[in-house]
Amino acid sequence: MTGPDTALDRTLELAVLVNEDMDRALATDGLTRSRAHVLFELHHRGPVPQRTLSTALQVSARNITGLVDALVATGFVTREPHPTDRRVVLVTPTEHGARTAATLAAGRHQLASALFDGMPANRVATYTEVLDEVLARFRELTAATAR
Amino acid sequence: MTGPDTALDRTLELAVLVNEDMDRALATDGLTRSRAHVLFELHHRGPVPQRTLSTALQVSARNITGLVDALVATGFVTREPHPTDRRVVLVTPTEHGARTAATLAAGRHQLASALFDGMPANRVATYTEVLDEVLARFRELTAATAR
DNA sequence: TATTGTTATACTCTATAACTATA
DNA sequence: TATAGTTATAGAGTATAACAATA
């Protein structure tokens, strides 16, 4: 009953469940997954131009305009002027936005602990090593295909 | 550098990459992920009422109407009358729809092989076992939370 | 009355193209 | 001319509510 198909299926199943759970948690904070991605990017980079976000998240500039509109409307970020380039807007987390990002990151950390803590360390190590090998294979495959 | 956070992050990363890759493959066949889910459900169940699909996929009846509209328009399924209940429409794969579903399933099988074949069997077994344990823990967590 | 599916309406994410302001 | 961001427009997925046809 074990084998490659099972291994892949279970991996994707876990990801689906974790993502659904994260979506529910985000919703209670008034966020969506896309908006949370923006907020996390700011959490790691600090205030940045919208252009930087559209490049980092690989979405259109238009899309970032909409996501930032929504985050401004719900109080997670503000648009600040760039000190020298008047074309640029610096998307800046509010106090609330920064706190929320930190809380969500902590929640993810807690989830990781709940899922993996207490297992034999060598088994978790094997798990991660297999995953790294699979990721490397996957990247090789798509690099070859995408050419 | 290893630990619960890394294990969870890598898992989600692989899922994101695989899903992006599947989306690209689906797009070349004229499908989206949601529409492919419907098609797969039909692949496994055969012709079913739309109600069955909305229950199985956990989406609204309205949403199924839209997805089936799109699949009909692109030639993957037809709507057939139910033999005895005139309220019901039986969503039925076309020849093209059935072939496409089979091809996609084969592609996923090939991907699983490419990612896991040739690894020591006991490592893949450990990988799957850890995943099963994590899935069990996750379900327990959410069962407790959702009450 | 209850169920199946559709129509009406709305929100979110996404994209491309045209445009404005600035560099 | 090139870049940053917005407006205009469109398509996909999703939801709830009201409704028609049928059971």
CSV table of C-alpha atoms (C1' of nucleotides) in Angstrom, one decimal:
chain,number,residue,atom,x,y,z
A,1,MET,CA,0.0,0.0,0.0
A,2,THR,CA,3.0,2.2,0.3
A,3,GLY,CA,4.9,3.7,-2.7
A,4,PRO,CA,5.5,6.8,-4.7
A,5,ASP,CA,1.8,7.5,-5.3
A,6,THR,CA,0.9,7.3,-1.6
A,7,ALA,CA,3.9,9.4,-0.6
A,8,LEU,CA,2.9,12.2,-3.0
A,9,ASP,CA,-0.8,11.9,-2.2
A,10,ARG,CA,-0.3,12.2,1.5
A,11,THR,CA,2.1,15.2,1.0
A,12,LEU,CA,-0.5,17.1,-1.0
A,13,GLU,CA,-3.3,16.1,1.4
A,14,LEU,CA,-1.4,17.5,4.4
A,15,ALA,CA,-0.7,20.7,2.5
A,16,VAL,CA,-4.4,21.1,1.7
A,17,LEU,CA,-5.5,20.5,5.3
A,18,VAL,CA,-2.9,22.9,6.7
A,19,ASN,CA,-3.8,25.6,4.1
A,20,GLU,CA,-7.5,25.3,4.9
A,21,ASP,CA,-6.7,25.6,8.6
A,22,MET,CA,-4.5,28.7,7.9
A,23,ASP,CA,-7.3,30.2,5.8
A,24,ARG,CA,-9.7,29.8,8.7
A,25,ALA,CA,-7.3,31.4,11.1
A,26,LEU,CA,-6.6,34.3,8.7
A,27,ALA,CA,-10.3,34.9,8.2
A,28,THR,CA,-10.8,35.4,11.9
A,29,ASP,CA,-8.2,38.1,11.7
A,30,GLY,CA,-9.9,39.7,8.7
A,31,LEU,CA,-7.2,38.5,6.3
A,32,THR,CA,-7.1,36.3,3.2
A,33,ARG,CA,-4.2,34.2,2.1
A,34,SER,CA,-3.1,36.7,-0.6
A,35,ARG,CA,-3.3,39.6,1.7
A,36,ALA,CA,-1.4,37.7,4.4
A,37,HIS,CA,1.4,37.0,1.8
A,38,VAL,CA,1.7,40.7,1.3
A,39,LEU,CA,1.8,41.3,5.0
A,40,PHE,CA,4.4,38.6,5.6
A,41,GLU,CA,6.6,40.1,2.9
A,42,LEU,CA,6.5,43.4,4.7
A,43,HIS,CA,7.1,41.6,8.0
A,44,HIS,CA,10.4,40.4,6.5
A,45,ARG,CA,11.4,43.3,4.4
A,46,GLY,CA,10.0,46.4,6.1
A,47,PRO,CA,8.4,49.2,4.0
A,48,VAL,CA,8.8,48.6,0.3
A,49,PRO,CA,7.5,50.0,-3.0
A,50,GLN,CA,4.6,48.2,-4.5
A,51,ARG,CA,6.8,47.2,-7.4
A,52,THR,CA,9.0,45.2,-5.0
A,53,LEU,CA,5.9,43.3,-3.8
A,54,SER,CA,4.7,42.5,-7.3
A,55,THR,CA,8.1,41.2,-8.2
A,56,ALA,CA,8.5,39.2,-5.0
A,57,LEU,CA,5.0,37.6,-5.1
A,58,GLN,CA,5.1,37.2,-8.9
A,59,VAL,CA,1.8,38.9,-9.5
A,60,SER,CA,0.8,41.9,-11.6
A,61,ALA,CA,1.2,45.5,-10.4
A,62,ARG,CA,-2.5,45.8,-10.7
A,63,ASN,CA,-3.1,43.0,-8.3
A,64,ILE,CA,-0.8,44.5,-5.7
A,65,THR,CA,-2.8,47.8,-6.0
A,66,GLY,CA,-5.9,45.8,-5.1
A,67,LEU,CA,-4.4,43.9,-2.3
A,68,VAL,CA,-2.8,47.0,-0.8
A,69,ASP,CA,-6.1,48.8,-1.1
A,70,ALA,CA,-7.8,46.1,0.9
A,71,LEU,CA,-5.0,46.0,3.5
A,72,VAL,CA,-5.3,49.8,3.9
A,73,ALA,CA,-9.0,49.7,4.2
A,74,THR,CA,-8.8,47.1,7.0
A,75,GLY,CA,-6.0,48.9,8.8
A,76,PHE,CA,-3.0,46.5,8.3
A,77,VAL,CA,-0.8,48.9,6.3
A,78,THR,CA,-0.5,52.5,5.1
A,79,ARG,CA,0.8,54.0,1.9
A,80,GLU,CA,3.7,56.4,2.7
A,81,PRO,CA,5.5,58.7,0.3
A,82,HIS,CA,9.0,57.8,-0.8
A,83,PRO,CA,11.5,60.4,0.5
A,84,THR,CA,13.1,61.1,-2.9
A,85,ASP,CA,11.1,59.4,-5.7
A,86,ARG,CA,7.6,60.9,-5.9
A,87,ARG,CA,6.4,58.1,-8.1
A,88,VAL,CA,6.9,55.5,-5.4
A,89,VAL,CA,4.6,54.6,-2.6
A,90,LEU,CA,6.1,52.8,0.4
A,91,VAL,CA,3.7,50.2,1.8
A,92,THR,CA,4.2,50.2,5.5
A,93,PRO,CA,2.8,47.9,8.2
A,94,THR,CA,0.7,49.6,10.9
A,95,GLU,CA,1.2,48.6,14.5
A,96,HIS,CA,-1.8,46.3,14.1
A,97,GLY,CA,-0.4,44.9,10.9
A,98,ALA,CA,3.0,44.2,12.5
A,99,ARG,CA,1.4,42.6,15.5
A,100,THR,CA,-0.9,40.4,13.4
A,101,ALA,CA,2.0,39.2,11.3
A,102,ALA,CA,4.0,38.3,14.4
A,103,THR,CA,1.0,36.4,15.8
A,104,LEU,CA,0.4,34.5,12.6
A,105,ALA,CA,4.1,33.5,12.4
A,106,ALA,CA,3.9,32.3,16.0
A,107,GLY,CA,0.9,30.3,15.2
A,108,ARG,CA,2.6,28.6,12.4
A,109,HIS,CA,5.6,27.8,14.6
A,110,GLN,CA,3.2,26.3,17.2
A,111,LEU,CA,1.5,24.2,14.5
A,112,ALA,CA,4.9,22.8,13.4
A,113,SER,CA,5.7,21.9,17.0
A,114,ALA,CA,2.4,20.2,17.5
A,115,LEU,CA,2.8,18.2,14.4
A,116,PHE,CA,6.4,17.1,14.7
A,117,ASP,CA,7.6,17.4,18.3
A,118,GLY,CA,8.2,14.3,20.3
A,119,MET,CA,8.9,12.1,17.3
A,120,PRO,CA,12.2,10.3,17.2
A,121,ALA,CA,14.7,12.9,15.9
A,122,ASN,CA,16.2,10.6,13.3
A,123,ARG,CA,12.8,10.0,11.8
A,124,VAL,CA,12.1,13.7,11.4
A,125,ALA,CA,15.6,14.0,10.0
A,126,THR,CA,14.9,11.3,7.4
A,127,TYR,CA,11.6,12.9,6.6
A,128,THR,CA,13.2,16.3,5.9
A,129,GLU,CA,16.0,14.7,3.9
A,130,VAL,CA,13.6,12.8,1.7
A,131,LEU,CA,11.7,16.0,1.2
A,132,ASP,CA,14.9,17.8,0.2
A,133,GLU,CA,15.8,15.1,-2.3
A,134,VAL,CA,12.3,15.3,-3.7
A,135,LEU,CA,12.4,19.0,-4.0
A,136,ALA,CA,15.8,18.8,-5.8
A,137,ARG,CA,14.4,16.3,-8.2
A,138,PHE,CA,11.4,18.4,-8.8
A,139,ARG,CA,13.4,21.4,-9.6
A,140,GLU,CA,15.6,19.5,-12.0
A,141,LEU,CA,12.5,18.2,-13.8
A,142,THR,CA,10.9,21.5,-14.2
A,143,ALA,CA,14.1,23.2,-15.2
A,144,ALA,CA,14.4,20.6,-18.0
A,145,THR,CA,10.8,21.0,-19.1
A,146,ALA,CA,10.7,24.8,-18.9
A,147,ARG,CA,13.9,25.2,-20.8
B,1,MET,CA,18.9,23.8,10.7
B,2,THR,CA,16.5,20.9,10.9
B,3,GLY,CA,13.4,20.7,13.0
B,4,PRO,CA,9.6,21.1,13.0
B,5,ASP,CA,9.6,24.4,11.2
B,6,THR,CA,11.8,23.2,8.4
B,7,ALA,CA,9.8,20.0,8.1
B,8,LEU,CA,6.5,21.9,7.7
B,9,ASP,CA,8.0,24.6,5.5
B,10,ARG,CA,9.5,22.1,3.1
B,11,THR,CA,6.2,20.1,2.9
B,12,LEU,CA,4.2,23.2,2.0
B,13,GLU,CA,6.9,24.3,-0.4
B,14,LEU,CA,6.7,21.0,-2.3
B,15,ALA,CA,2.9,21.2,-2.4
B,16,VAL,CA,3.0,24.7,-3.8
B,17,LEU,CA,5.5,23.7,-6.6
B,18,VAL,CA,3.6,20.6,-7.5
B,19,ASN,CA,0.3,22.5,-7.6
B,20,GLU,CA,1.8,25.2,-9.8
B,21,ASP,CA,3.1,22.5,-12.1
B,22,MET,CA,-0.2,20.8,-12.3
B,23,ASP,CA,-2.0,24.1,-13.0
B,24,ARG,CA,0.3,24.6,-15.9
B,25,ALA,CA,-0.4,21.1,-17.2
B,26,LEU,CA,-4.1,21.6,-16.8
B,27,ALA,CA,-4.0,24.9,-18.6
B,28,THR,CA,-2.5,23.3,-21.7
B,29,ASP,CA,-5.5,20.9,-21.7
B,30,GLY,CA,-8.0,23.8,-21.3
B,31,LEU,CA,-8.8,23.0,-17.6
B,32,THR,CA,-8.5,24.8,-14.3
B,33,ARG,CA,-7.9,23.1,-11.0
B,34,SER,CA,-11.5,23.4,-9.9
B,35,ARG,CA,-12.8,22.1,-13.1
B,36,ALA,CA,-10.3,19.2,-13.0
B,37,HIS,CA,-11.5,18.4,-9.5
B,38,VAL,CA,-15.0,18.0,-10.9
B,39,LEU,CA,-13.7,15.9,-13.8
B,40,PHE,CA,-11.8,13.6,-11.4
B,41,GLU,CA,-14.8,13.1,-9.3
B,42,LEU,CA,-16.7,12.0,-12.4
B,43,HIS,CA,-13.7,9.8,-13.3
B,44,HIS,CA,-14.1,7.9,-10.1
B,45,ARG,CA,-17.9,8.0,-9.6
B,46,GLY,CA,-19.3,8.0,-13.1
B,47,PRO,CA,-22.3,10.1,-14.0
B,48,VAL,CA,-23.7,11.8,-10.9
B,49,PRO,CA,-26.2,14.6,-10.0
B,50,GLN,CA,-24.7,18.0,-9.4
B,51,ARG,CA,-25.8,17.8,-5.8
B,52,THR,CA,-23.4,14.9,-5.3
B,53,LEU,CA,-20.6,17.0,-6.7
B,54,SER,CA,-21.4,19.9,-4.5
B,55,THR,CA,-21.4,17.7,-1.4
B,56,ALA,CA,-18.3,15.8,-2.4
B,57,LEU,CA,-16.3,18.9,-3.2
B,58,GLN,CA,-17.8,20.9,-0.4
B,59,VAL,CA,-18.8,23.9,-2.5
B,60,SER,CA,-22.1,25.5,-3.1
B,61,ALA,CA,-24.6,24.2,-5.6
B,62,ARG,CA,-24.2,27.6,-7.4
B,63,ASN,CA,-20.6,27.0,-7.8
B,64,ILE,CA,-21.1,23.5,-9.4
B,65,THR,CA,-23.6,25.0,-11.8
B,66,GLY,CA,-20.8,27.4,-13.0
B,67,LEU,CA,-18.1,24.8,-13.2
B,68,VAL,CA,-20.3,22.4,-15.1
B,69,ASP,CA,-21.4,25.2,-17.4
B,70,ALA,CA,-17.7,25.7,-18.2
B,71,LEU,CA,-17.0,22.0,-18.6
B,72,VAL,CA,-19.9,21.6,-21.0
B,73,ALA,CA,-18.8,24.7,-23.0
B,74,THR,CA,-15.3,23.2,-23.4
B,75,GLY,CA,-16.5,19.7,-24.3
B,76,PHE,CA,-15.5,17.7,-21.2
B,77,VAL,CA,-18.9,16.7,-19.9
B,78,THR,CA,-22.6,16.8,-20.9
B,79,ARG,CA,-25.8,17.2,-18.8
B,80,GLU,CA,-28.1,14.2,-19.2
B,81,PRO,CA,-31.6,13.7,-17.8
B,82,HIS,CA,-32.0,11.4,-14.9
B,83,PRO,CA,-34.1,8.4,-15.9
B,84,THR,CA,-36.7,8.8,-13.1
B,85,ASP,CA,-36.2,12.1,-11.3
B,86,ARG,CA,-36.8,15.0,-13.6
B,87,ARG,CA,-35.3,17.5,-11.2
B,88,VAL,CA,-31.9,15.9,-11.5
B,89,VAL,CA,-29.3,16.4,-14.1
B,90,LEU,CA,-26.6,13.7,-14.5
B,91,VAL,CA,-23.2,15.2,-15.2
B,92,THR,CA,-21.6,12.8,-17.6
B,93,PRO,CA,-18.0,12.8,-19.0
B,94,THR,CA,-17.6,12.9,-22.7
B,95,GLU,CA,-15.2,10.6,-24.5
B,96,HIS,CA,-12.7,13.6,-24.5
B,97,GLY,CA,-13.4,14.2,-20.8
B,98,ALA,CA,-12.7,10.6,-19.8
B,99,ARG,CA,-9.6,10.5,-21.9
B,100,THR,CA,-8.3,13.7,-20.4
B,101,ALA,CA,-9.0,12.5,-16.8
B,102,ALA,CA,-7.1,9.3,-17.5
B,103,THR,CA,-4.1,11.2,-19.0
B,104,LEU,CA,-3.9,13.6,-16.1
B,105,ALA,CA,-4.0,10.7,-13.6
B,106,ALA,CA,-1.2,9.0,-15.5
B,107,GLY,CA,0.8,12.2,-15.4
B,108,ARG,CA,0.4,12.4,-11.7
B,109,HIS,CA,1.5,8.8,-11.4
B,110,GLN,CA,4.6,9.5,-13.5
B,111,LEU,CA,5.4,12.5,-11.4
B,112,ALA,CA,5.2,10.5,-8.2
B,113,SER,CA,7.6,7.9,-9.8
B,114,ALA,CA,10.0,10.6,-10.9
B,115,LEU,CA,10.1,12.1,-7.4
B,116,PHE,CA,10.4,8.9,-5.3
B,117,ASP,CA,11.6,6.0,-7.4
B,118,GLY,CA,15.1,4.8,-6.7
B,119,MET,CA,15.2,6.0,-3.2
B,120,PRO,CA,15.9,3.4,-0.5
B,121,ALA,CA,12.6,1.8,0.2
B,122,ASN,CA,12.9,2.1,3.9
B,123,ARG,CA,13.5,5.8,3.6
B,124,VAL,CA,10.3,6.3,1.6
B,125,ALA,CA,8.5,4.1,4.1
B,126,THR,CA,9.7,6.3,7.0
B,127,TYR,CA,8.7,9.4,5.0
B,128,THR,CA,5.2,8.1,4.5
B,129,GLU,CA,4.9,6.9,8.1
B,130,VAL,CA,5.9,10.3,9.5
B,131,LEU,CA,3.4,11.9,7.2
B,132,ASP,CA,0.7,9.6,8.4
B,133,GLU,CA,1.5,10.4,12.0
B,134,VAL,CA,1.5,14.1,11.2
B,135,LEU,CA,-1.9,13.8,9.5
B,136,ALA,CA,-3.3,11.9,12.4
B,137,ARG,CA,-2.1,14.6,14.8
B,138,PHE,CA,-3.4,17.3,12.6
B,139,ARG,CA,-6.9,15.7,12.5
B,140,GLU,CA,-6.9,15.4,16.2
B,141,LEU,CA,-6.0,19.0,16.6
B,142,THR,CA,-8.6,20.3,14.3
B,143,ALA,CA,-11.2,17.9,15.7
B,144,ALA,CA,-10.5,19.4,19.2
B,145,THR,CA,-10.6,23.0,17.9
B,146,ALA,CA,-13.7,22.7,15.7
B,147,ARG,CA,-15.6,20.9,18.4
C,1,DT,C1',-42.9,20.5,2.3
C,2,DA,C1',-38.4,19.2,0.8
C,3,DT,C1',-35.1,18.8,-2.9
C,4,DT,C1',-32.6,20.0,-7.4
C,5,DG,C1',-30.8,23.2,-9.9
C,6,DT,C1',-30.8,28.1,-11.8
C,7,DT,C1',-30.9,33.2,-11.7
C,8,DA,C1',-29.6,37.4,-9.3
C,9,DT,C1',-26.1,39.6,-6.9
C,10,DA,C1',-21.7,40.3,-4.8
C,11,DC,C1',-16.8,39.7,-3.3
C,12,DT,C1',-11.9,38.1,-4.0
C,13,DC,C1',-8.0,37.2,-6.8
C,14,DT,C1',-6.1,37.4,-11.1
C,15,DA,C1',-4.6,39.4,-15.8
C,16,DT,C1',-3.7,42.8,-19.8
C,17,DA,C1',-3.9,47.4,-21.7
C,18,DA,C1',-4.2,52.3,-21.5
C,19,DC,C1',-3.0,56.2,-19.0
C,20,DT,C1',-0.9,59.7,-15.5
C,21,DA,C1',2.8,61.4,-13.0
C,22,DT,C1',7.4,61.3,-12.3
C,23,DA,C1',12.3,60.2,-13.3
D,1,DT,C1',12.1,57.1,-22.9
D,2,DA,C1',11.5,54.3,-18.9
D,3,DT,C1',9.4,53.4,-14.4
D,4,DA,C1',5.6,53.4,-10.6
D,5,DG,C1',1.2,53.1,-9.9
D,6,DT,C1',-3.8,53.6,-11.1
D,7,DT,C1',-8.1,53.2,-13.9
D,8,DA,C1',-10.7,50.4,-17.1
D,9,DT,C1',-12.1,46.0,-18.3
D,10,DA,C1',-12.5,41.0,-18.0
D,11,DG,C1',-12.5,36.2,-16.4
D,12,DA,C1',-12.4,32.6,-12.8
D,13,DG,C1',-13.9,30.8,-8.3
D,14,DT,C1',-16.6,31.4,-4.5
D,15,DA,C1',-20.9,32.6,-1.5
D,16,DT,C1',-25.9,33.6,-0.1
D,17,DA,C1',-30.6,34.3,-1.2
D,18,DA,C1',-34.7,34.0,-4.0
D,19,DC,C1',-37.0,31.2,-7.2
D,20,DA,C1',-38.9,27.4,-10.5
D,21,DA,C1',-39.8,22.8,-11.3
D,22,DT,C1',-40.4,18.5,-9.4
D,23,DA,C1',-40.8,15.0,-5.8
